[in-house]
Tab-separated table of N, CA, C and O in Angstrom:
chain	number	residue	atom	x	y	z
A	1	MET	N	50.081	-34.786	-15.085
A	1	MET	CA	49.539	-33.590	-15.699
A	1	MET	C	50.386	-32.488	-15.059
A	1	MET	O	50.597	-32.232	-13.979
A	2	ASN	N	50.986	-31.755	-16.117
A	2	ASN	CA	51.774	-30.616	-15.685
A	2	ASN	C	50.972	-29.324	-16.040
A	2	ASN	O	50.256	-29.185	-16.959
A	3	ILE	N	51.210	-28.414	-15.100
A	3	ILE	CA	50.497	-27.153	-15.293
A	3	ILE	C	51.678	-26.060	-15.487
A	3	ILE	O	52.555	-25.861	-14.582
A	4	ASP	N	51.687	-25.409	-16.695
A	4	ASP	CA	52.570	-24.454	-16.892
A	4	ASP	C	52.282	-23.029	-16.564
A	4	ASP	O	50.907	-22.841	-16.181
A	5	GLU	N	53.168	-22.109	-16.633
A	5	GLU	CA	52.965	-20.771	-16.198
A	5	GLU	C	51.838	-20.121	-17.134
A	5	GLU	O	50.953	-19.339	-16.567
A	6	ALA	N	51.796	-20.474	-18.285
A	6	ALA	CA	50.766	-19.830	-19.217
A	6	ALA	C	49.350	-20.157	-18.928
A	6	ALA	O	48.581	-19.396	-18.949
A	7	THR	N	49.189	-21.618	-18.463
A	7	THR	CA	47.914	-21.944	-18.036
A	7	THR	C	47.413	-21.265	-16.804
A	7	THR	O	46.286	-20.763	-16.681
A	8	LEU	N	48.420	-21.165	-15.882
A	8	LEU	CA	48.015	-20.330	-14.629
A	8	LEU	C	47.658	-18.903	-14.843
A	8	LEU	O	46.746	-18.355	-14.315
A	9	ILE	N	48.414	-18.196	-15.774
A	9	ILE	CA	48.161	-16.968	-16.001
A	9	ILE	C	46.721	-16.795	-16.752
A	9	ILE	O	45.977	-15.876	-16.443
A	10	GLN	N	46.476	-17.708	-17.617
A	10	GLN	CA	45.194	-17.703	-18.233
A	10	GLN	C	44.046	-17.828	-17.273
A	10	GLN	O	43.113	-17.158	-17.287
A	11	GLU	N	44.281	-18.688	-16.368
A	11	GLU	CA	43.262	-19.099	-15.308
A	11	GLU	C	43.165	-17.820	-14.492
A	11	GLU	O	41.931	-17.461	-14.074
A	12	ARG	N	44.306	-17.242	-13.979
A	12	ARG	CA	44.157	-15.942	-13.293
A	12	ARG	C	43.445	-14.872	-13.870
A	12	ARG	O	42.605	-14.178	-13.262
A	13	THR	N	43.558	-14.664	-15.158
A	13	THR	CA	43.108	-13.661	-15.940
A	13	THR	C	41.522	-13.889	-15.920
A	13	THR	O	40.659	-13.021	-15.751
A	14	MET	N	41.104	-15.155	-16.231
A	14	MET	CA	39.601	-15.499	-16.116
A	14	MET	C	38.936	-15.223	-14.829
A	14	MET	O	37.989	-14.653	-14.602
A	15	LEU	N	39.657	-15.623	-13.781
A	15	LEU	CA	39.279	-15.370	-12.434
A	15	LEU	C	39.136	-13.910	-12.078
A	15	LEU	O	38.187	-13.582	-11.371
A	16	LYS	N	40.174	-13.141	-12.399
A	16	LYS	CA	40.103	-11.716	-12.178
A	16	LYS	C	38.951	-11.074	-12.940
A	16	LYS	O	38.292	-10.186	-12.435
A	17	LYS	N	38.637	-11.424	-14.106
A	17	LYS	CA	37.574	-10.903	-14.843
A	17	LYS	C	36.251	-11.187	-14.274
A	17	LYS	O	35.523	-10.279	-14.085
A	18	GLU	N	36.055	-12.450	-13.805
A	18	GLU	CA	34.867	-12.806	-13.096
A	18	GLU	C	34.731	-12.018	-11.872
A	18	GLU	O	33.573	-11.574	-11.399
A	19	PHE	N	35.883	-11.895	-11.069
A	19	PHE	CA	35.854	-11.013	-9.875
A	19	PHE	C	35.290	-9.668	-10.081
A	19	PHE	O	34.506	-9.194	-9.438
A	20	ASP	N	35.992	-9.077	-11.124
A	20	ASP	CA	35.535	-7.632	-11.482
A	20	ASP	C	34.148	-7.434	-11.876
A	20	ASP	O	33.513	-6.533	-11.497
A	21	ASP	N	33.767	-8.441	-12.612
A	21	ASP	CA	32.301	-8.463	-13.048
A	21	ASP	C	31.387	-8.441	-11.946
A	21	ASP	O	30.388	-7.787	-11.811
A	22	LEU	N	31.673	-9.490	-10.933
A	22	LEU	CA	30.802	-9.518	-9.726
A	22	LEU	C	30.883	-8.287	-8.942
A	22	LEU	O	29.929	-7.867	-8.390
A	23	ASN	N	32.079	-7.858	-8.629
A	23	ASN	CA	32.328	-6.649	-7.811
A	23	ASN	C	31.397	-5.409	-8.507
A	23	ASN	O	30.848	-4.709	-7.784
A	24	ASN	N	31.520	-5.292	-9.857
A	24	ASN	CA	30.675	-4.224	-10.569
A	24	ASN	C	29.134	-4.479	-10.311
A	24	ASN	O	28.383	-3.466	-10.017
A	25	LYS	N	28.719	-5.675	-10.388
A	25	LYS	CA	27.388	-5.854	-10.096
A	25	LYS	C	26.869	-5.525	-8.740
A	25	LYS	O	25.810	-5.093	-8.572
A	26	ILE	N	27.781	-5.931	-7.741
A	26	ILE	CA	27.477	-5.589	-6.303
A	26	ILE	C	27.402	-4.055	-6.130
A	26	ILE	O	26.428	-3.596	-5.490
A	27	LYS	N	28.265	-3.400	-6.798
A	27	LYS	CA	28.227	-1.879	-6.577
A	27	LYS	C	27.012	-1.377	-7.221
A	27	LYS	O	26.443	-0.409	-6.642
A	28	GLN	N	26.541	-1.904	-8.295
A	28	GLN	CA	25.353	-1.425	-9.028
A	28	GLN	C	24.089	-1.759	-8.141
A	28	GLN	O	23.188	-0.821	-8.012
A	29	VAL	N	23.965	-2.941	-7.487
A	29	VAL	CA	22.943	-3.261	-6.532
A	29	VAL	C	22.832	-2.320	-5.447
A	29	VAL	O	21.824	-1.803	-5.068
A	30	GLU	N	24.071	-2.014	-4.750
A	30	GLU	CA	24.092	-1.084	-3.757
A	30	GLU	C	23.718	0.246	-4.091
A	30	GLU	O	22.958	0.893	-3.426
A	31	PHE	N	24.041	0.725	-5.342
A	31	PHE	CA	23.595	2.087	-5.805
A	31	PHE	C	21.998	2.020	-5.937
A	31	PHE	O	21.403	2.957	-5.632
A	32	ASP	N	21.625	0.951	-6.688
A	32	ASP	CA	20.213	0.875	-6.790
A	32	ASP	C	19.381	0.785	-5.545
A	32	ASP	O	18.323	1.390	-5.423
A	33	LEU	N	19.902	0.126	-4.530
A	33	LEU	CA	19.228	0.037	-3.285
A	33	LEU	C	19.207	1.439	-2.572
A	33	LEU	O	18.243	1.868	-2.033
A	34	GLY	N	20.286	2.235	-2.773
A	34	GLY	CA	20.388	3.650	-2.147
A	34	GLY	C	19.283	4.636	-2.908
A	34	GLY	O	18.500	5.264	-2.220
A	35	THR	N	19.171	4.280	-4.179
A	35	THR	CA	18.061	5.012	-4.919
A	35	THR	C	16.695	4.581	-4.566
A	35	THR	O	15.831	5.512	-4.293
A	36	MET	N	16.422	3.292	-4.194
A	36	MET	CA	15.083	2.839	-3.803
A	36	MET	C	14.832	3.360	-2.409
A	36	MET	O	13.785	3.650	-2.283
A	37	LYS	N	15.785	3.305	-1.606
A	37	LYS	CA	15.467	3.818	-0.189
A	37	LYS	C	15.206	5.306	-0.336
A	37	LYS	O	14.312	5.753	0.440
A	38	SER	N	15.857	6.183	-1.128
A	38	SER	CA	15.490	7.545	-1.297
A	38	SER	C	14.146	7.724	-1.712
A	38	SER	O	13.276	8.539	-1.143
A	39	ASN	N	13.733	6.942	-2.719
A	39	ASN	CA	12.379	6.983	-3.298
A	39	ASN	C	11.327	6.591	-2.287
A	39	ASN	O	10.341	7.114	-2.204
A	40	LEU	N	11.623	5.739	-1.445
A	40	LEU	CA	10.755	5.165	-0.308
A	40	LEU	C	10.656	6.232	0.586
A	40	LEU	O	9.507	6.510	1.022
A	41	ASN	N	11.652	7.016	1.045
A	41	ASN	CA	11.478	8.107	1.914
A	41	ASN	C	10.718	9.152	1.336
A	41	ASN	O	9.970	9.844	2.015
A	42	ALA	N	10.926	9.502	0.128
A	42	ALA	CA	10.088	10.574	-0.545
A	42	ALA	C	8.625	10.234	-0.471
A	42	ALA	O	7.676	11.049	-0.283
A	43	LEU	N	8.299	9.017	-0.928
A	43	LEU	CA	6.853	8.479	-0.850
A	43	LEU	C	6.293	8.583	0.562
A	43	LEU	O	5.050	9.047	0.699
A	44	HIS	N	7.047	8.244	1.586
A	44	HIS	CA	6.618	8.202	2.940
A	44	HIS	C	6.253	9.728	3.227
A	44	HIS	O	5.247	9.913	3.985
A	45	GLY	N	7.161	10.648	2.841
A	45	GLY	CA	6.797	12.127	3.173
A	45	GLY	C	5.557	12.494	2.427
A	45	GLY	O	4.772	13.320	2.994
A	46	ALA	N	5.496	12.112	1.250
A	46	ALA	CA	4.199	12.436	0.546
A	46	ALA	C	2.883	11.922	1.171
A	46	ALA	O	1.915	12.679	1.218
A	47	VAL	N	3.148	10.763	1.714
A	47	VAL	CA	1.943	10.078	2.511
A	47	VAL	C	1.596	11.028	3.715
A	47	VAL	O	0.423	11.278	4.017
A	48	GLN	N	2.671	11.221	4.390
A	48	GLN	CA	2.456	12.056	5.688
A	48	GLN	C	1.827	13.434	5.376
A	48	GLN	O	1.027	13.818	6.036
A	49	GLN	N	2.408	14.051	4.296
A	49	GLN	CA	1.730	15.355	3.804
A	49	GLN	C	0.227	15.181	3.459
A	49	GLN	O	-0.404	16.072	3.881
A	50	THR	N	0.003	14.147	2.779
A	50	THR	CA	-1.356	13.994	2.460
A	50	THR	C	-2.239	13.700	3.526
A	50	THR	O	-3.337	14.283	3.727
A	51	ASP	N	-1.713	12.935	4.412
A	51	ASP	CA	-2.608	12.767	5.717
A	51	ASP	C	-2.761	13.941	6.516
A	51	ASP	O	-3.857	14.303	7.188
A	52	LYS	N	-1.703	14.784	6.551
A	52	LYS	CA	-1.951	16.210	7.268
A	52	LYS	C	-3.001	16.906	6.543
A	52	LYS	O	-3.851	17.601	7.191
A	53	LEU	N	-2.961	17.023	5.276
A	53	LEU	CA	-4.006	17.745	4.553
A	53	LEU	C	-5.410	17.148	4.704
A	53	LEU	O	-6.390	17.948	4.835
A	54	ILE	N	-5.543	15.890	4.829
A	54	ILE	CA	-6.849	15.366	5.180
A	54	ILE	C	-7.343	15.742	6.429
A	54	ILE	O	-8.454	16.076	6.615
A	55	ARG	N	-6.406	15.684	7.461
A	55	ARG	CA	-6.921	16.157	8.882
A	55	ARG	C	-7.317	17.579	8.827
A	55	ARG	O	-8.186	17.950	9.473
A	56	MET	N	-6.454	18.471	8.099
A	56	MET	CA	-6.858	19.779	7.932
A	56	MET	C	-8.232	20.005	7.418
A	56	MET	O	-8.988	20.954	7.789
A	57	SER	N	-8.406	19.231	6.376
A	57	SER	CA	-9.729	19.439	5.677
A	57	SER	C	-10.905	18.959	6.541
A	57	SER	O	-11.960	19.624	6.673
A	58	LYS	N	-10.686	17.877	7.354
A	58	LYS	CA	-11.715	17.437	8.281
A	58	LYS	C	-12.045	18.488	9.372
A	58	LYS	O	-13.069	18.759	9.695
A	59	GLU	N	-10.851	19.023	9.846
A	59	GLU	CA	-11.069	20.100	10.895
A	59	GLU	C	-11.799	21.315	10.334
A	59	GLU	O	-12.669	21.866	11.103
A	60	GLU	N	-11.384	21.733	9.136
A	60	GLU	CA	-12.150	22.850	8.494
A	60	GLU	C	-13.600	22.496	8.351
A	60	GLU	O	-14.462	23.369	8.576
A	61	THR	N	-13.914	21.458	7.925
A	61	THR	CA	-15.299	21.029	7.680
A	61	THR	C	-16.014	20.988	9.014
A	61	THR	O	-17.174	21.499	9.087
A	62	THR	N	-15.382	20.509	10.116
A	62	THR	CA	-15.991	20.422	11.385
A	62	THR	C	-16.201	21.873	11.933
A	62	THR	O	-17.242	22.185	12.473
A	63	ASN	N	-15.221	22.775	11.590
A	63	ASN	CA	-15.287	24.119	12.143
A	63	ASN	C	-16.493	24.853	11.391
A	63	ASN	O	-17.150	25.767	12.018
A	64	ASN	N	-16.578	24.589	10.065
A	64	ASN	CA	-17.530	25.321	9.373
A	64	ASN	C	-18.937	24.842	9.672
A	64	ASN	O	-19.993	25.599	9.669
A	65	GLU	N	-19.206	23.602	10.101
A	65	GLU	CA	-20.482	23.105	10.466
A	65	GLU	C	-20.846	23.683	11.931
A	65	GLU	O	-22.188	23.815	12.194
A	66	THR	N	-19.920	23.968	12.756
A	66	THR	CA	-20.193	24.566	14.079
A	66	THR	C	-20.549	26.130	14.001
A	66	THR	O	-21.076	26.544	15.079
A	67	VAL	N	-20.140	26.666	13.071
A	67	VAL	CA	-20.160	28.101	13.035
A	67	VAL	C	-21.724	28.573	12.661
A	67	VAL	O	-22.488	28.059	12.136
């Protein structure tokens, strides 16, 4: 079996395309992961703020009852 230059070039082209496609998918996943982490941090901040407001509400209720 002889492998000529045209066959090798064709194989390289297919491999390069597959490499580029996979590389692009990895970049997209990394971008999506960054977005998800940002959303997670925002949600955590919202939970903390809500916890603070709940504590403040309880303190206000306790203070009003003692007056």
